[in-house]
mmCIF file of C-alpha atoms in Angstrom:
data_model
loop_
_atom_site.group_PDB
_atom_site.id
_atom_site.type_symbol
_atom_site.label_atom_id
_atom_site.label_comp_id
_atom_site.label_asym_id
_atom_site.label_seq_id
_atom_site.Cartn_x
_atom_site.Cartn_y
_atom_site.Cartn_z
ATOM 1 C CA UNK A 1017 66.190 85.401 5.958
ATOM 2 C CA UNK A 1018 69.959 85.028 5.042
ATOM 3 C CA UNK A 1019 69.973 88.363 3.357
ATOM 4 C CA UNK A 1020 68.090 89.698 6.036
ATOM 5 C CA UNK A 1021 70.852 88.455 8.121
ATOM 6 C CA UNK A 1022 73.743 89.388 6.255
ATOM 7 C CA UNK A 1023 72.060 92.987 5.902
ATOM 8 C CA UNK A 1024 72.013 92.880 9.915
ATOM 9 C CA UNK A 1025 74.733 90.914 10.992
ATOM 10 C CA UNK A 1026 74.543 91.811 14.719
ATOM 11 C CA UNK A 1027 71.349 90.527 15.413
ATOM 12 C CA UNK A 1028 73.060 87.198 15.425
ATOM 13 C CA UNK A 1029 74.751 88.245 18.617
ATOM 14 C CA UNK A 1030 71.306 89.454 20.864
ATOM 15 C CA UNK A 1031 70.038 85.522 21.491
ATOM 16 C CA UNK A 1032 73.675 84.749 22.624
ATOM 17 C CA UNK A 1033 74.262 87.807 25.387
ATOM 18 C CA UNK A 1034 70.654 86.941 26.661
ATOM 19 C CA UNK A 1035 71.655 83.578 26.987
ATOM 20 C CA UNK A 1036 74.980 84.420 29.228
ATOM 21 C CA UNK A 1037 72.938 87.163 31.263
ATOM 22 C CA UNK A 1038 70.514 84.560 32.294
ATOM 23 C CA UNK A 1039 73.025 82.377 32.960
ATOM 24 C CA UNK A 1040 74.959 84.700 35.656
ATOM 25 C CA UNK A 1041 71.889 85.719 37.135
ATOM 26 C CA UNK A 1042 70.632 81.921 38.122
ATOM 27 C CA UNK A 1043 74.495 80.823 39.186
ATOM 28 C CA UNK A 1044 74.329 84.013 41.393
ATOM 29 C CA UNK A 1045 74.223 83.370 45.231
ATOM 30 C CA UNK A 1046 71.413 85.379 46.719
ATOM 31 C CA UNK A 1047 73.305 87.996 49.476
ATOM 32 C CA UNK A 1048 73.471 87.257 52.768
ATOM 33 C CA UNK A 1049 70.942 89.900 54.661
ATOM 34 C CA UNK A 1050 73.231 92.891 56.789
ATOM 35 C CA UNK A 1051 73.104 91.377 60.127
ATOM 36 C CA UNK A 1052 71.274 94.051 62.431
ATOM 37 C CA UNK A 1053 74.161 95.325 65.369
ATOM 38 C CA UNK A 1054 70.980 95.878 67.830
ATOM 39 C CA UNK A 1055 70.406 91.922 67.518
ATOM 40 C CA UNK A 1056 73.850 91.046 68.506
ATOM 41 C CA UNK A 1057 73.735 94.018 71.472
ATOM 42 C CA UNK A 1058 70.428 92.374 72.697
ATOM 43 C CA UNK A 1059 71.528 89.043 73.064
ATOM 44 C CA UNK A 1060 75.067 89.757 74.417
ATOM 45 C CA UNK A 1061 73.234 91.710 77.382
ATOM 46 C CA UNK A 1062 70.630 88.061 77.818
ATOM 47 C CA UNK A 1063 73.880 86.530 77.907
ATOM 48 C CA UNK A 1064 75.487 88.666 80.310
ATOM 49 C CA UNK A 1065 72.419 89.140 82.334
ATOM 50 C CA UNK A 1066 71.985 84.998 82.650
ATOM 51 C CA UNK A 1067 75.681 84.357 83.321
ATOM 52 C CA UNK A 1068 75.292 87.244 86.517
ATOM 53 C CA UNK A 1069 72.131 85.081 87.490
ATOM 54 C CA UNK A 1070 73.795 82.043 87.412
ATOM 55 C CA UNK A 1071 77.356 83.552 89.492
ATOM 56 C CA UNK A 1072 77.336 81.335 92.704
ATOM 57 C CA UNK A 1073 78.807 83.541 95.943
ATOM 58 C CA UNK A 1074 79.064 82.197 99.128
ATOM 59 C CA UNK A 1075 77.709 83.742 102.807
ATOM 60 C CA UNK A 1076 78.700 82.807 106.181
ATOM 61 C CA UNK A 1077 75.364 82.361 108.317
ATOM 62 C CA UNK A 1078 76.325 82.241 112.206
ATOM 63 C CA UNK A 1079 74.274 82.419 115.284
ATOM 64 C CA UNK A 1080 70.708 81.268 115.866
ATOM 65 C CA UNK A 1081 70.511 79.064 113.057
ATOM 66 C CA UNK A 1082 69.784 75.310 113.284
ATOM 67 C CA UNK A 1083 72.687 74.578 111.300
ATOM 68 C CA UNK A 1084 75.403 77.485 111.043
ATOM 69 C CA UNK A 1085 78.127 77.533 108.347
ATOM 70 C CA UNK A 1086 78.925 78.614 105.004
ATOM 71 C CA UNK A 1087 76.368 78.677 101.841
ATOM 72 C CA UNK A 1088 76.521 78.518 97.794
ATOM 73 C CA UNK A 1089 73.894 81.262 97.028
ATOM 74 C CA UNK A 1090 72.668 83.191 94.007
ATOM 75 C CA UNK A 1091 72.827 86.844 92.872
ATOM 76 C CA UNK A 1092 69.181 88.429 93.913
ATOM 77 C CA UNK A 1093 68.666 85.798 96.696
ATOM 78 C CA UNK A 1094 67.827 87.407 100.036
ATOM 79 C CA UNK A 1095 68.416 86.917 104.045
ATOM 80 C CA UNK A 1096 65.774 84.841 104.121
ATOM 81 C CA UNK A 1097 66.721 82.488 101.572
ATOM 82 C CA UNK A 1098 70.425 81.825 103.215
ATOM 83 C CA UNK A 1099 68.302 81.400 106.710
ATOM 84 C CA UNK A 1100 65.568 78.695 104.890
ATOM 85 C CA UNK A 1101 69.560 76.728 103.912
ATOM 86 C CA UNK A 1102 71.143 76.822 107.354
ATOM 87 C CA UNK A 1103 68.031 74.963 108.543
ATOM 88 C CA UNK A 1104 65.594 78.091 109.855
ATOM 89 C CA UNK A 1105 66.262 80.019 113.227
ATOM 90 C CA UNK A 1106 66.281 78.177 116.466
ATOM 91 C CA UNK A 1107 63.684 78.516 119.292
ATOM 92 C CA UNK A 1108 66.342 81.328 120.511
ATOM 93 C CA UNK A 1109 66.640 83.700 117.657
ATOM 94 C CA UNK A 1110 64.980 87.131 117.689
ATOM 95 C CA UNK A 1111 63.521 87.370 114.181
ATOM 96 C CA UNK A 1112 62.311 91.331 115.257
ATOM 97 C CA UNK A 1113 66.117 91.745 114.610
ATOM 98 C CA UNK A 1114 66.238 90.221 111.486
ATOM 99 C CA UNK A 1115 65.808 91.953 107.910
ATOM 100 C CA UNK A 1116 64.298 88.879 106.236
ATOM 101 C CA UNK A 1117 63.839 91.139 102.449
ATOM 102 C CA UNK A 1118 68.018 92.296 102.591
ATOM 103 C CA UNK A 1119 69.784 91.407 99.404
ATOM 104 C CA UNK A 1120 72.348 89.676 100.054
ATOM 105 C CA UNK A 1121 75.826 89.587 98.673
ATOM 106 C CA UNK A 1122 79.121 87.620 98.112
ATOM 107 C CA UNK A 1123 81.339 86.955 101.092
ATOM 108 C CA UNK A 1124 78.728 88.275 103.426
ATOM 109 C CA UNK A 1125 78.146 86.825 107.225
ATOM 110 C CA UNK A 1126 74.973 86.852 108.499
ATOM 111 C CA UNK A 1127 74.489 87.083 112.261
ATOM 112 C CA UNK A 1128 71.174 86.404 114.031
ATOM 113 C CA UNK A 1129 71.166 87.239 117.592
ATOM 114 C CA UNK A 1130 69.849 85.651 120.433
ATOM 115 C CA UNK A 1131 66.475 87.116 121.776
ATOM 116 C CA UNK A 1132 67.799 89.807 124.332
ATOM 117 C CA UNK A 1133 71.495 89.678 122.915
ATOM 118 C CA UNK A 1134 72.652 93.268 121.770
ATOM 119 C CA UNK A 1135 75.013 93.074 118.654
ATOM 120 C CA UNK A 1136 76.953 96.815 118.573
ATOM 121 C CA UNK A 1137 77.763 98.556 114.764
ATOM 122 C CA UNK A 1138 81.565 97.609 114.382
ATOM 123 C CA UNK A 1139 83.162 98.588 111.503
ATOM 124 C CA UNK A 1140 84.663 95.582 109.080
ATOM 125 C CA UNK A 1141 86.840 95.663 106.493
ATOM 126 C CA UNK A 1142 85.381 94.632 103.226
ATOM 127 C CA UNK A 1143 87.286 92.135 102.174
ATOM 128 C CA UNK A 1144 86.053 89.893 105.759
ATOM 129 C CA UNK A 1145 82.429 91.425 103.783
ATOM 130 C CA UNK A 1146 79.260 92.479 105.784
ATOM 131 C CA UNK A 1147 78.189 91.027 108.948
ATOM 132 C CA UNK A 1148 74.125 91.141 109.084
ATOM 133 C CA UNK A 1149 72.101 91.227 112.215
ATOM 134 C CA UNK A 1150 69.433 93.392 113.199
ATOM 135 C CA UNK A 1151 68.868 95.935 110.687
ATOM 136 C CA UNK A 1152 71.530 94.959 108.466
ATOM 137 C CA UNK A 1153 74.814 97.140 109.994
ATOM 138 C CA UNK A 1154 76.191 94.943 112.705
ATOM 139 C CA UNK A 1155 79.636 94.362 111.777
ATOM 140 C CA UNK A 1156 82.487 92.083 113.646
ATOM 141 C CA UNK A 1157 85.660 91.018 112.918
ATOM 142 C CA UNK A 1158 86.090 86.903 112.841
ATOM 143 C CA UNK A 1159 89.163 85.896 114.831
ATOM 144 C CA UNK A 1160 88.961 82.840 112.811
ATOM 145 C CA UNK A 1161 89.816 84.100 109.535
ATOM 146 C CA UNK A 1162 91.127 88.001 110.150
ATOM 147 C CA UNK A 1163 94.090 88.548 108.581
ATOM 148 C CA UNK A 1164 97.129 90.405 110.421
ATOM 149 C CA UNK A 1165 95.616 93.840 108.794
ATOM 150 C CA UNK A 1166 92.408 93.257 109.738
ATOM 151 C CA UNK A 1167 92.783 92.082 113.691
ATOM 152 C CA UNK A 1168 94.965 95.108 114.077
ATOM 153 C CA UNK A 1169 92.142 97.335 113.877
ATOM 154 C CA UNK A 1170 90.682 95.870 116.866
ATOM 155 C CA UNK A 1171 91.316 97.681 120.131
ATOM 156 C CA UNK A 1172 94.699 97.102 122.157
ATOM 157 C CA UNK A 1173 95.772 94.334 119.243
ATOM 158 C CA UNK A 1174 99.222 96.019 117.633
ATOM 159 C CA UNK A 1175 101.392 93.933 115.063
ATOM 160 C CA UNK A 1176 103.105 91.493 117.706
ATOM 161 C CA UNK A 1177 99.342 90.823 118.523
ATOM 162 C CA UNK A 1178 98.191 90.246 115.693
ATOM 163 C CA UNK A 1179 101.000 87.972 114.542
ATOM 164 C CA UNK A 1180 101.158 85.975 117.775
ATOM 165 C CA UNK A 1181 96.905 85.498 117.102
ATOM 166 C CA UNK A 1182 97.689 84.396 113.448
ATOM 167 C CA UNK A 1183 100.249 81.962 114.944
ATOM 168 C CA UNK A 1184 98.097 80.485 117.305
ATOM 169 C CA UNK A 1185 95.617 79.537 114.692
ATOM 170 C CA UNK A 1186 98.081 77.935 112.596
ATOM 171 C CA UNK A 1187 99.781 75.748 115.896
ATOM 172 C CA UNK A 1188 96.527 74.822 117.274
ATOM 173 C CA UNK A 1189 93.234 74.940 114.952
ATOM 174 C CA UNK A 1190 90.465 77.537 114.801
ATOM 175 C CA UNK A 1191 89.573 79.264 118.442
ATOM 176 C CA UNK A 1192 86.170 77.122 119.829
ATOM 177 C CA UNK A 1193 84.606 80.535 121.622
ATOM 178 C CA UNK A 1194 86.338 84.197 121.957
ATOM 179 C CA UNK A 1195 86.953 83.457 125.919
ATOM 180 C CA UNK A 1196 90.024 81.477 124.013
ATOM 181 C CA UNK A 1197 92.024 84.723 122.786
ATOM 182 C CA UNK A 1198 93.075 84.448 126.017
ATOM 183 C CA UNK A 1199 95.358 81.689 125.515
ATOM 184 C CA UNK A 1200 97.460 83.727 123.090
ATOM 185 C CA UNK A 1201 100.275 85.372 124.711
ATOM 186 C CA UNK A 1202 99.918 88.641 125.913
ATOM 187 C CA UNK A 1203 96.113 88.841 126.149
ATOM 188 C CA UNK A 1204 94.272 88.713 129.367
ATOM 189 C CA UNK A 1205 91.123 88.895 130.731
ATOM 190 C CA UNK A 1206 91.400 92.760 130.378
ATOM 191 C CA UNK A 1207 91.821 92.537 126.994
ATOM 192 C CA UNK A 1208 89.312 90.085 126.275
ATOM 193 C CA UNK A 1209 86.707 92.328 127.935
ATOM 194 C CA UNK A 1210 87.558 95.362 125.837
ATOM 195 C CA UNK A 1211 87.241 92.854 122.791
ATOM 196 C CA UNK A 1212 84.095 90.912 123.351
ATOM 197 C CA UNK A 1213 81.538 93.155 121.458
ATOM 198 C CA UNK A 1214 83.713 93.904 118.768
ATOM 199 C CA UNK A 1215 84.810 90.090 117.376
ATOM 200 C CA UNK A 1216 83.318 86.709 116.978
ATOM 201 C CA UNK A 1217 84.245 83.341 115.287
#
């Protein structure tokens, strides 16, 4: 055997590599597997789909309600939800009027009408958002919380107007029923009549 190894010395040298390749290959850490990017898309659109379901807005209900005011609501609730939290309609509300299915959305006011009250399509800006009565277009502009830009656009109500309207609010608390815009100076009765279908509070 000695000759044999001195005749092949090498052969001394095979048991010894084997040795250190077995070695590497159990200390080697198994590779992480390539993370997939159409994993990480799906879940960030769960994510962003759950934090849009869970986004509270807020709706101003007015009108025939039992209990009239402003309400935390959802993304995909409708009319008839923010109705169900103000209480339901009163004996007085015309529910023909009423689109009970429209989706609603942040900042909007929801008017129900009185049975035989007629609500005309006024144009609103959207930052005072959508008024809803009726078939969902009646629109009015809230003396209570207009801003000078917005009460402007109403009908014989210039800058001074809208200013001395503003100041009023601030001097003596939100106005109780529209009949009070006449206590700001320089609106009459005239005014007021020329205004009535085209504001509320």
């Amino acid at each position: 055997m000695k000759e044999y190894v001195k005749k092949y010395p090498y052969l001394l040298a095979i048991p010894i590599v084997l040795a250190v390749v077995v070695f590497f290959y159990l200390t080697k850490e198994p590779e992480s597997p390539a993370a997939d990017p159409a994993l990480f898309s799906t879940e960030s659109s769960i994510a962003a789909t759950t934090e849009s379901k869970n986004q509270e807005w807020f709706v101003d209900v007015k009108g025939a309600v039992k209990k009239t005011g402003m309400y935390r609501i959802t993304q995909g609730m409708r009319l008839m939800d923010a109705i169900d939290l103000a209480g339901g309609f009163t004996a007085e509300a015309d529910q023909n009027q009423v689109n009970f299915s429209k989706l609603l959305t942040d900042q909007e006011i929801i008017y129900v009408p009185k049975v035989g009250e007629e609500i005309p399509t006024i144009t609103e800006t959207p930052q005072q958002g959508t008024s809803t009565a009726a078939s969902g277009t009646t629109q009015k502009i809230n003396i209570n919380t207009a801003d000078a830009t917005e009460l402007q656009q109403l009908s014989g109500i210039g800058e001074k107007k809208a200013a001395d309207i503003i100041k009023y609010r601030e001097e003596n608390g939100s106005f109780q029923a529209v009949e009070d815009l006449t206590k700001v100076s320089g609106i009459g009765e005239k005014t007021l009549e020329n205004l009535k279908d085209s504001i509320t509070i």
